[in-house]
XYZ file of C-alpha atoms in Angstrom:
734
model
C -0.095 0.037 -0.055
C 1.330 3.512 -0.842
C 1.065 5.680 2.089
C -0.073 9.392 1.981
C 2.585 12.076 2.194
C 2.394 12.837 5.854
C 1.344 9.310 7.171
C 3.774 8.145 9.965
C 4.052 4.254 9.678
C 2.652 2.470 12.753
C 6.100 0.390 12.745
C 7.811 3.335 14.319
C 7.000 5.162 17.619
C 7.241 8.900 17.229
C 6.864 11.492 19.895
C 4.304 14.328 19.473
C 7.239 16.656 18.501
C 8.591 14.214 16.000
C 5.271 13.784 14.322
C 4.676 17.665 14.098
C 8.095 18.267 13.153
C 7.950 15.676 10.307
C 4.777 17.376 8.975
C 6.314 20.876 9.110
C 9.064 19.970 7.155
C 6.439 18.837 4.296
C 4.156 21.742 5.075
C 5.573 25.084 4.564
C 2.777 27.357 5.876
C 0.540 25.922 8.296
C -0.643 25.581 11.803
C -1.291 22.618 14.010
C -2.784 21.570 17.312
C -1.909 18.682 19.547
C -5.688 18.059 20.789
C -9.128 17.733 19.056
C -11.268 20.758 18.855
C -13.885 21.063 21.525
C -15.897 23.639 20.057
C -16.615 25.310 16.536
C -14.084 28.225 17.131
C -11.377 25.587 17.509
C -12.055 23.621 14.604
C -10.246 23.815 11.063
C -12.001 25.187 7.996
C -11.985 23.816 4.279
C -13.993 25.131 1.496
C -14.306 25.368 -2.138
C -16.144 28.505 -2.383
C -19.598 26.791 -2.261
C -19.220 23.839 0.258
C -17.726 24.289 3.477
C -16.482 21.840 6.272
C -15.371 22.424 9.849
C -13.088 19.544 11.214
C -13.020 18.660 14.655
C -10.504 15.842 14.558
C -12.416 14.464 17.652
C -13.625 11.091 18.917
C -15.996 10.416 17.365
C -15.128 12.761 14.353
C -17.312 15.630 13.665
C -17.469 17.455 10.418
C -19.637 20.578 10.221
C -21.130 20.920 6.682
C -22.269 24.160 4.874
C -23.611 24.880 1.558
C -23.673 28.430 0.368
C -27.110 27.962 -1.311
C -28.651 26.911 1.936
C -30.783 29.743 2.980
C -34.334 30.335 4.592
C -36.863 31.983 2.499
C -37.909 32.199 -1.073
C -38.288 35.002 -3.553
C -40.763 37.605 -2.808
C -40.970 41.426 -2.579
C -39.914 42.669 0.798
C -40.280 46.444 0.071
C -42.559 48.455 2.154
C -45.829 49.523 -0.013
C -46.433 53.174 -0.402
C -43.189 54.055 1.618
C -42.336 56.787 -0.649
C -45.251 58.915 0.262
C -43.869 59.497 3.788
C -40.308 60.366 2.523
C -40.925 64.107 2.280
C -42.450 64.204 5.978
C -39.392 62.439 6.995
C -37.260 65.024 5.273
C -39.133 67.850 6.696
C -38.860 66.855 10.117
C -34.978 66.578 9.738
C -34.749 69.976 8.229
C -36.585 71.401 10.954
C -34.382 69.829 13.620
C -36.899 67.165 14.773
C -34.445 64.382 14.516
C -36.058 61.812 16.999
C -39.553 62.173 15.098
C -37.788 61.703 11.726
C -36.289 58.348 13.155
C -39.836 57.438 14.584
C -41.492 58.172 11.247
C -38.762 55.953 9.644
C -39.431 53.003 11.908
C -43.406 53.390 11.611
C -43.732 53.736 7.777
C -40.309 53.020 5.966
C -38.961 49.814 7.009
C -39.706 46.606 4.909
C -39.260 42.831 5.723
C -36.122 41.371 7.254
C -33.535 39.715 5.403
C -33.445 35.688 5.619
C -30.807 33.640 7.292
C -27.896 31.400 6.099
C -28.389 27.951 7.456
C -26.169 25.059 8.562
C -26.237 22.125 6.508
C -25.619 19.604 9.435
C -22.884 17.443 10.635
C -21.118 14.147 9.632
C -20.361 11.964 12.675
C -17.934 9.319 12.043
C -17.164 6.572 14.672
C -14.097 4.245 14.835
C -13.580 1.722 17.686
C -13.329 3.466 21.019
C -9.774 4.009 21.910
C -10.505 4.217 25.605
C -8.012 6.814 26.329
C -5.377 5.314 24.383
C -4.586 8.161 22.149
C -1.049 9.592 22.160
C 1.082 11.742 19.728
C -2.076 13.492 18.424
C -1.388 16.248 15.660
C -4.212 18.177 13.975
C -2.767 20.213 11.159
C -4.250 22.789 8.463
C -1.685 22.909 5.826
C -2.397 26.325 4.062
C 0.101 25.533 1.263
C -1.931 22.655 0.109
C -5.462 23.371 1.398
C -5.664 20.242 3.329
C -6.316 19.167 7.053
C -4.349 16.180 8.271
C -4.845 14.418 11.794
C -2.431 11.759 13.006
C -2.257 10.019 16.314
C -1.202 6.948 17.908
C -3.735 4.399 18.852
C -3.457 0.956 20.733
C -3.240 -0.620 17.420
C -0.771 1.978 15.801
C -0.901 5.030 13.864
C -4.166 6.475 12.352
C -4.658 9.202 9.762
C -7.508 11.171 8.661
C -7.255 13.649 5.593
C -9.698 16.294 4.231
C -9.784 18.872 1.555
C -12.471 20.739 -0.425
C -12.025 20.568 -4.013
C -13.213 23.261 -6.501
C -12.684 21.244 -9.740
C -14.764 18.247 -8.265
C -17.148 20.499 -6.447
C -16.881 18.217 -3.402
C -15.543 17.726 0.308
C -13.184 14.747 0.251
C -12.231 12.745 3.512
C -9.841 9.491 3.763
C -9.291 7.458 6.921
C -6.427 5.033 7.199
C -6.153 2.594 10.182
C -3.096 0.309 11.265
C -5.605 -2.743 11.194
C -9.136 -3.731 9.547
C -12.068 -2.369 11.839
C -15.460 -0.841 11.441
C -16.555 2.815 10.814
C -19.856 4.042 11.149
C -20.821 7.520 9.417
C -24.050 9.053 10.262
C -25.602 12.537 9.369
C -27.303 14.852 11.658
C -29.020 18.161 11.255
C -31.505 20.854 12.680
C -32.956 21.050 9.554
C -35.833 18.867 8.076
C -33.857 16.128 6.371
C -34.220 12.529 5.049
C -31.325 10.093 4.477
C -31.750 7.439 1.622
C -29.246 4.639 1.049
C -28.326 3.486 -2.519
C -26.588 0.244 -2.090
C -25.803 0.124 -5.900
C -24.018 3.379 -5.843
C -22.215 2.958 -2.415
C -23.936 6.155 -1.598
C -26.115 7.916 0.771
C -28.518 10.405 -0.473
C -29.413 13.312 1.861
C -32.408 15.648 1.143
C -32.778 18.866 3.011
C -35.888 21.016 3.198
C -35.151 24.697 4.014
C -37.602 26.643 6.238
C -39.427 29.630 4.651
C -38.490 32.068 7.151
C -35.931 32.411 9.990
C -35.938 35.460 12.250
C -32.910 37.409 12.693
C -31.444 36.424 16.280
C -31.847 39.869 17.520
C -35.575 39.848 17.438
C -38.117 37.275 18.614
C -41.798 36.681 17.940
C -44.077 33.834 17.231
C -42.338 33.529 13.739
C -38.983 33.076 14.565
C -38.757 29.730 12.772
C -41.260 28.956 10.101
C -40.822 25.846 8.279
C -43.826 26.070 5.755
C -43.456 24.692 2.305
C -42.024 27.562 0.157
C -38.419 26.905 1.322
C -35.967 25.184 -0.995
C -35.169 21.423 -1.107
C -31.484 20.492 -1.750
C -30.166 16.947 -2.246
C -26.621 15.842 -1.532
C -24.725 12.695 -1.661
C -22.348 11.030 0.448
C -20.349 8.796 -1.678
C -18.077 5.922 -0.505
C -15.243 6.232 -3.302
C -12.935 3.262 -2.233
C -12.926 1.066 0.715
C -11.254 -2.449 1.373
C -14.375 -3.088 3.853
C -17.984 -4.059 3.373
C -20.889 -1.409 3.116
C -23.896 -1.954 5.339
C -26.695 0.385 5.747
C -28.288 0.347 9.459
C -30.988 2.575 10.671
C -29.909 5.771 8.830
C -26.144 4.928 9.491
C -23.567 3.908 7.000
C -21.337 0.830 8.494
C -18.156 0.117 6.668
C -17.164 -3.251 8.136
C -13.665 -4.543 8.372
C -12.045 -1.436 6.682
C -8.512 -0.241 6.894
C -8.945 2.492 4.313
C -11.972 4.280 3.548
C -12.281 7.449 1.063
C -15.334 9.360 0.694
C -16.819 12.556 -0.744
C -19.692 14.873 0.076
C -21.438 17.019 -2.548
C -24.481 18.220 -4.190
C -26.402 15.658 -6.208
C -25.224 15.393 -9.671
C -24.464 12.970 -12.560
C -20.751 13.758 -12.683
C -18.570 11.011 -12.555
C -16.498 10.519 -9.239
C -12.785 10.532 -9.460
C -10.461 8.819 -7.228
C -9.264 10.406 -4.028
C -5.620 10.432 -5.198
C -6.563 12.093 -8.609
C -9.100 14.584 -6.845
C -6.240 15.776 -4.655
C -3.894 16.147 -7.369
C -6.265 18.283 -9.260
C -7.448 20.243 -6.048
C -3.946 20.999 -5.214
C -2.953 22.291 -8.768
C -6.175 24.385 -8.837
C -5.590 25.822 -5.313
C -1.828 26.559 -5.651
C -2.515 28.291 -8.968
C -4.032 30.926 -6.511
C -2.294 30.634 -3.300
C 1.182 30.551 -4.519
C 1.022 33.881 -6.413
C 1.999 35.761 -2.991
C 5.162 34.717 -1.139
C 5.752 36.456 2.190
C 8.717 35.892 4.708
C 8.900 37.953 7.817
C 10.552 35.354 9.947
C 11.002 31.714 10.378
C 7.617 29.679 11.024
C 8.232 28.330 14.719
C 7.751 24.572 14.970
C 5.242 24.688 17.864
C 1.495 24.158 18.190
C -0.347 27.291 17.302
C -1.747 27.882 20.987
C 1.908 27.660 22.326
C 3.130 30.103 19.729
C 0.459 32.657 20.687
C 1.111 32.027 24.366
C 4.990 32.740 23.858
C 4.048 36.032 21.918
C 1.763 37.254 24.662
C 4.648 36.522 27.242
C 6.755 38.892 25.033
C 8.683 36.643 22.765
C 9.104 37.534 19.161
C 7.265 35.595 16.492
C 7.190 37.667 13.170
C 6.318 34.601 11.034
C 3.195 34.608 13.030
C 2.049 37.618 11.143
C 2.936 36.144 7.708
C 0.879 33.090 8.683
C -2.240 35.256 9.675
C -1.864 36.993 6.237
C -1.765 33.682 4.246
C -4.712 32.437 6.358
C -6.643 35.447 5.243
C -5.940 34.575 1.631
C -6.536 30.925 2.229
C -10.198 31.749 3.785
C -11.035 33.871 0.859
C -10.195 31.268 -1.487
C -11.988 28.742 0.161
C -15.093 30.798 0.441
C -15.366 32.872 -2.954
C -14.755 31.208 -5.989
C -16.318 31.883 -9.558
C -19.820 30.425 -9.607
C -20.388 30.998 -5.665
C -22.243 33.671 -3.704
C -19.869 36.009 -2.090
C -18.356 35.290 1.375
C -20.903 36.258 4.012
C -20.345 37.340 7.613
C -18.947 34.056 8.483
C -17.609 33.219 5.069
C -19.307 29.841 4.424
C -18.821 28.537 7.842
C -21.919 28.669 10.061
C -23.317 26.489 12.527
C -26.229 28.026 14.326
C -29.927 27.745 13.125
C -30.250 31.347 13.895
C -26.776 32.671 13.376
C -25.569 36.111 14.608
C -27.017 38.948 12.324
C -28.532 36.089 10.082
C -24.989 35.203 8.811
C -26.141 37.289 5.880
C -24.409 40.140 3.757
C -23.873 43.470 5.654
C -23.125 46.271 3.424
C -22.419 49.214 5.856
C -18.651 47.763 6.103
C -18.602 43.946 6.558
C -19.433 42.564 3.061
C -16.903 45.233 1.523
C -14.184 44.486 4.058
C -14.354 40.771 2.828
C -12.863 41.852 -0.294
C -10.288 44.531 0.666
C -7.575 41.991 0.271
C -8.835 40.570 -3.053
C -7.104 42.823 -5.469
C -4.068 43.789 -3.450
C -3.390 40.082 -2.397
C -3.619 38.866 -5.945
C -6.827 36.915 -5.930
C -8.882 38.686 -8.620
C -10.906 35.491 -9.308
C -12.175 35.559 -5.989
C -13.533 38.936 -6.426
C -15.869 37.525 -9.291
C -18.852 36.247 -6.947
C -18.777 39.806 -5.196
C -18.891 41.476 -8.643
C -21.751 39.283 -9.901
C -23.610 39.695 -6.704
C -23.322 43.479 -6.921
C -24.680 43.296 -10.490
C -27.842 41.255 -9.532
C -28.281 43.532 -6.359
C -28.140 46.644 -8.501
C -31.096 45.115 -10.539
C -33.131 44.503 -7.660
C -32.309 48.005 -6.057
C -34.383 49.544 -8.971
C -37.487 48.388 -7.440
C -36.813 49.782 -4.025
C -35.736 52.997 -5.387
C -39.148 53.190 -6.959
C -41.174 51.912 -3.903
C -39.318 53.756 -1.040
C -38.258 56.822 -2.903
C -40.325 57.384 -6.062
C -37.291 57.699 -8.117
C -35.276 56.033 -11.026
C -31.942 54.460 -10.193
C -30.829 51.749 -7.874
C -30.497 51.654 -3.934
C -29.260 48.934 -1.466
C -29.607 49.645 2.411
C -27.425 48.152 5.243
C -27.924 44.435 4.657
C -28.998 41.902 2.173
C -29.285 38.115 1.565
C -29.326 35.422 -1.098
C -32.637 36.589 -2.253
C -31.066 40.170 -3.104
C -33.053 42.169 -0.403
C -32.485 45.810 -0.813
C -35.154 47.595 1.186
C -34.424 48.964 4.888
C -35.312 46.196 7.101
C -37.224 46.148 10.344
C -40.756 44.689 9.698
C -41.267 40.799 10.661
C -42.148 38.200 8.101
C -45.670 38.784 6.681
C -46.064 41.982 8.598
C -45.728 45.760 7.983
C -46.268 46.673 11.727
C -42.864 45.930 13.240
C -40.303 48.546 14.151
C -36.583 48.284 13.347
C -33.828 50.738 14.301
C -33.412 53.760 12.063
C -29.698 53.960 13.158
C -28.854 50.903 11.228
C -31.863 50.379 8.917
C -32.059 53.674 7.348
C -28.830 53.879 5.656
C -29.246 54.099 1.856
C -25.594 54.134 0.689
C -24.939 50.358 0.523
C -25.290 50.365 -3.250
C -23.088 53.435 -3.536
C -20.289 51.795 -1.716
C -20.679 48.568 -3.690
C -20.735 50.479 -6.900
C -17.271 52.149 -5.993
C -15.772 48.684 -5.186
C -16.484 47.699 -8.778
C -14.569 50.651 -10.122
C -11.707 50.071 -7.750
C -11.457 46.495 -8.912
C -10.968 47.871 -12.563
C -8.251 50.143 -11.318
C -6.484 46.760 -10.502
C -7.296 44.856 -13.466
C -7.381 47.356 -16.308
C -10.199 45.350 -17.987
C -12.142 47.813 -20.221
C -14.743 45.051 -21.203
C -15.573 44.713 -17.541
C -15.564 48.540 -17.083
C -18.149 48.983 -19.934
C -20.308 45.644 -19.389
C -20.294 45.823 -15.480
C -18.836 48.851 -13.912
C -20.375 51.564 -16.008
C -24.382 50.352 -15.860
C -23.984 49.766 -12.008
C -22.322 53.024 -11.268
C -24.802 54.722 -13.555
C -27.781 53.377 -11.759
C -26.335 54.424 -8.321
C -25.427 57.893 -9.422
C -28.788 58.326 -11.103
C -30.430 57.438 -7.521
C -28.044 59.935 -5.881
C -29.042 62.756 -8.099
C -32.811 61.991 -7.840
C -32.648 61.878 -4.111
C -30.424 64.806 -3.059
C -32.364 67.656 -1.764
C -31.388 71.399 -1.696
C -31.406 73.624 1.332
C -29.809 77.081 1.611
C -27.815 76.504 -1.625
C -26.327 73.109 -0.462
C -27.314 69.721 -1.648
C -27.806 67.176 1.067
C -28.426 63.445 1.325
C -31.583 63.266 3.540
C -32.516 61.225 5.484
C -28.787 60.508 6.486
C -27.202 58.261 9.020
C -23.707 57.365 10.062
C -24.024 53.482 10.355
C -25.177 52.266 13.590
C -24.149 55.488 15.426
C -26.200 57.917 17.578
C -25.854 61.473 18.606
C -27.882 63.474 21.373
C -30.106 66.221 20.224
C -30.581 69.333 22.352
C -33.206 67.702 24.340
C -30.800 64.979 25.246
C -32.746 62.479 22.887
C -30.960 59.740 21.197
C -31.080 60.274 17.356
C -29.518 58.968 14.327
C -30.900 60.699 11.167
C -29.471 64.235 10.088
C -28.273 65.686 6.820
C -25.336 64.623 4.656
C -23.182 62.549 7.272
C -19.579 62.476 6.319
C -19.659 58.789 4.904
C -22.577 60.031 2.671
C -20.496 62.900 1.375
C -17.577 60.805 0.711
C -19.574 58.018 -1.208
C -21.521 60.570 -3.311
C -18.354 62.462 -4.320
C -16.595 59.107 -5.178
C -19.526 57.807 -7.026
C -19.595 60.962 -9.164
C -15.851 60.879 -9.746
C -15.935 57.348 -10.689
C -18.578 57.835 -12.805
C -17.028 60.667 -14.788
C -13.806 58.679 -15.200
C -15.577 55.530 -16.395
C -17.585 57.720 -19.058
C -14.507 59.512 -20.232
C -12.452 56.464 -20.442
C -15.185 54.744 -22.640
C -15.701 57.926 -24.466
C -19.577 57.840 -23.370
C -21.555 60.998 -23.761
C -23.973 60.383 -20.937
C -26.634 63.189 -20.097
C -26.579 62.073 -16.514
C -23.069 63.592 -16.315
C -24.449 67.093 -16.815
C -27.040 66.728 -14.122
C -24.184 65.411 -11.773
C -21.802 68.319 -12.525
C -24.334 70.982 -11.763
C -24.842 69.459 -8.363
C -21.371 68.437 -7.119
C -19.929 71.794 -6.743
C -22.808 72.562 -4.273
C -22.539 69.425 -2.203
C -22.239 69.526 1.564
C -18.704 69.246 2.646
C -16.651 67.324 5.145
C -16.477 69.395 8.625
C -13.889 69.384 11.246
C -14.928 69.744 14.864
C -13.464 71.872 17.670
C -10.933 69.088 18.706
C -9.681 68.840 15.336
C -11.535 65.697 14.373
C -13.611 64.977 11.464
C -17.249 65.279 12.424
C -19.816 62.328 11.492
C -22.560 64.736 11.179
C -22.895 68.285 9.933
C -23.000 69.774 13.424
C -20.909 68.746 16.111
C -23.280 66.678 18.442
C -22.464 65.188 21.644
C -22.041 61.409 20.639
C -23.740 58.679 22.454
C -20.953 56.183 22.232
C -17.502 58.336 21.557
C -15.822 54.737 21.180
C -18.117 53.467 18.639
C -16.800 50.611 16.758
C -17.595 52.058 13.187
C -15.417 54.678 12.010
C -17.747 55.593 9.038
C -16.527 59.211 8.867
C -12.959 57.988 8.002
C -13.997 56.272 4.749
C -12.542 59.003 2.911
C -8.939 58.019 4.256
C -9.509 54.378 3.816
C -10.795 52.528 1.738
C -11.467 55.874 -0.093
C -8.645 58.155 -1.376
C -10.433 61.436 -0.899
C -8.481 62.835 2.141
C -5.503 64.107 0.706
C -4.721 67.268 2.456
C -2.726 67.609 5.692
C -5.589 69.072 7.278
C -7.983 66.062 6.535
C -5.252 63.621 7.320
C -4.452 65.053 10.679
C -7.943 65.196 11.399
C -8.257 61.520 10.772
C -5.323 60.947 13.115
C -7.332 63.045 16.048
C -10.583 61.052 15.120
C -8.930 57.730 15.685
C -7.326 58.863 18.890
C -10.619 59.867 20.317
C -12.143 56.532 19.269
C -9.429 54.869 21.049
C -9.454 56.931 24.079
C -13.108 55.901 24.582
C -12.582 52.186 24.162
C -13.292 51.833 20.579
C -11.562 49.832 17.686
C -11.141 46.332 19.384
C -13.609 44.094 17.913
C -12.157 42.153 14.977
C -13.106 44.029 11.941
C -13.060 47.503 13.615
C -9.429 46.733 14.721
C -8.676 45.662 11.181
C -10.062 48.928 9.850
C -7.857 50.914 12.120
C -4.825 48.787 10.949
C -5.292 49.881 7.289
C -6.029 53.417 8.436
C -2.704 53.431 10.564
C -0.874 51.882 7.444
C -2.286 54.489 5.156
C -1.269 57.251 7.588
C 2.222 55.922 7.673
C 1.971 55.026 11.614
C 3.835 51.713 11.440
C 3.751 51.204 15.429
C 0.103 51.607 15.695
C -0.549 49.513 12.763
C 1.713 46.872 14.167
C 0.289 47.012 17.691
C -3.380 46.612 16.168
C -1.940 43.506 14.060
C -0.741 42.089 17.266
C -4.093 42.720 18.961
C -5.846 41.209 16.035
C -3.835 37.797 16.385
C -3.492 37.525 20.186
C -6.670 39.048 21.492
C -9.254 39.566 18.599
C -9.139 36.082 17.392
C -10.244 32.755 18.470
C -7.928 29.769 18.951
C -8.193 28.550 15.266
C -7.443 32.329 14.191
C -10.927 33.054 13.227
C -11.759 36.823 13.809
C -14.003 37.694 16.573
C -16.487 40.499 16.724
C -17.227 38.668 19.069
C -18.788 36.343 17.891
C -17.014 34.981 15.036
C -16.962 37.078 11.981
C -14.646 36.566 9.003
C -14.320 40.197 7.978
C -11.626 40.612 10.566
C -9.466 38.175 8.921
C -9.818 39.542 5.426
C -9.395 43.288 6.916
C -6.400 42.301 8.605
C -4.686 40.673 5.685
C -5.511 43.876 3.561
C -3.780 45.956 6.327
C -0.884 43.615 6.425
C -0.312 44.004 2.749
C -0.561 47.810 3.148
C 2.414 47.940 5.313
C 4.509 46.950 2.394
C 3.176 48.650 -0.623
C 0.498 51.181 -1.437
C -0.949 52.371 -4.612
C -3.041 55.554 -4.032
C -3.783 58.729 -5.780
C -1.265 57.948 -8.538
C 1.548 57.067 -6.248
C 3.233 53.763 -5.258
C 4.799 53.800 -1.848
C 7.263 51.194 -0.891
C 7.376 49.988 2.759
C 5.073 52.958 3.606
C 4.529 51.622 7.254
C 7.148 49.200 7.899
C 7.248 48.293 11.991
C 10.529 48.082 13.530
C 9.722 44.614 14.504
C 9.680 43.538 10.932
C 12.875 45.004 10.044
C 13.928 42.021 7.666
C 11.672 40.470 5.056
C 10.471 39.537 1.451
C 7.304 40.063 -0.258
C 6.394 38.852 -3.808
C 3.262 38.988 -5.790
C 1.116 41.650 -4.279
C -0.576 43.931 -6.731
C -0.766 47.461 -7.584
C -3.088 49.177 -9.919
C -2.879 48.641 -13.636
C -2.501 44.840 -13.292
C 1.063 45.043 -12.146
C 2.800 42.719 -9.502
C 5.440 43.825 -7.033
C 8.404 42.162 -5.418
C 10.521 43.537 -2.744
C 13.073 42.572 -0.115
C 14.432 44.735 2.679
C 17.116 44.350 5.272
C 17.310 46.255 8.666
C 14.463 48.524 7.641
C 15.929 49.400 4.255
C 14.625 48.438 0.977
C 17.312 46.513 -0.911
C 15.311 45.173 -3.844
C 12.185 46.077 -5.558
C 10.454 44.962 -8.907
C 7.507 45.939 -10.578
C 5.995 43.150 -13.246
């Protein structure tokens, strides 16, 4: 029998360290543990963009399954009928300074149904003979270089191995178990969803049918319709196929029993007619496909320490240096994006594709006031433009859906998207429960109509990196045009200035003169930035494509009279047009700093210094320490050239704002922090902004020696650089 690459033969007794060091020689970029996972935040993720698996490495083995298509709900119109007729009243209340009243009117008359929820598919439970405490030399490893999880341990009979990977070419999750002697293995499926298991003996296959509920409430609300099974949810069918075994297959009470087996390889996939390849061939194709993406970027900041991940982190917390851990976290971010966002899939959601709760935090949906966008901050700079494709496709479809919301809620042409959406392309402001128009959401997060504008800007930014003019014409131009059309049609004029109204700074609140907590005002700073950015990007697009668009004339007449960004008494950038007392001075969002990053609008010393002051005020009041908020600060500090603050917040991300498997925590787990930090690490080494490339613009003292190859700058160019003692000794642009 030919042994797998990292299988330790049972004829030799290895210590824990010997096993792990052997694996480390083979695996260049990985992390490992010497015990099974006890909870989800300790598991090791695999994914192919559509199917996800969380590997416990436990006894019995538990594999958490996800499918990006598994959502509650069905297609129906969630917009609020007749909402548009209330818009002028809401705007008038704001113009008259009745901010609390405006928010109350929004909550009573303007909010449509909530989004639906991403659902867990269930678990595979794989039981081998009880080891009865006889487990030694256990090692559970995630190999980022090969996109594979491997588990080895010494049992009473010898060395056991388990291997897992998620193949994009095969569109399947693969697993293999190798035992030192023949024994029985039992595979069972469990799920919180309505499901049915059918055995097909002639195909060595178990068919799993799953019926999605027609509605699941967000976790933050509760009523009699928290979970509605109904009949209108989708049905999905999956196959668990035993690809090869030297044992005998028996189906027993919904369990698949493989008797007297020493080797078992299996795959899990959506039901299809495609021929099943062998485990060995599938792994070969998977590795080639994955490494085509992953190997584009090399980063060396120091040696990879040959210790379990929890021990590495503990050593750093005690004050020891481990710069290689930063490179590992960076490459882990790239691994997670490759695993959760591939052409043909949906974009990465709040938890990538890995979710285990029936009512997941924030419905595990797509939140567009920072989180969805942050998921893709690394895609272009970190040389993963294919991973941007699902995001781009999703934005196109969302832009089409947003045309109806623009009409129903605002009475105008164009397209709009509010603060979150789902697989069904919800674009309305949310707050009304399922099959009801009487519920009240919260205007501070629901009444934010700039999601579509931010998403449209991201398409143009992607074009800046690819230089693909066909993409500019067929994708960017129509989406940007519909966004600009909505903005032009909804801006209102007051005292010679054009304003967005109502306007909120995502999820933040201020006190009005009477001490009421309010959220709606005129032209928040983030609105101003997004409007100007959309206008500028649309003009550049039309000029590049030589398009004479009548919308340009309307836009150009308005833009000189737009509200402007204000600086407050403390030298900070104001979030609102007035210097209100903030309800939460350390608020997690830094929306008013969008113009510094990801935007390129704050160019003057005055605005950049005001950005620094704004960050300082946030931090003084306890802000910036949730996973994604901390990630945003890393990027801002990098852009500002504050290398030490950037480094300190990277350390915080790894040591404090991540779970033991390096998943970023809000808390709870949100994957945006992983992606945002990876982008921030890249920004330490190279930046391409406002027509200027900066080399090592925010290099911390702690990373004085290093090498990076494969990061992208605009114009479809790739960079390579090496530095010694903080000085650049090599640089190339390809």
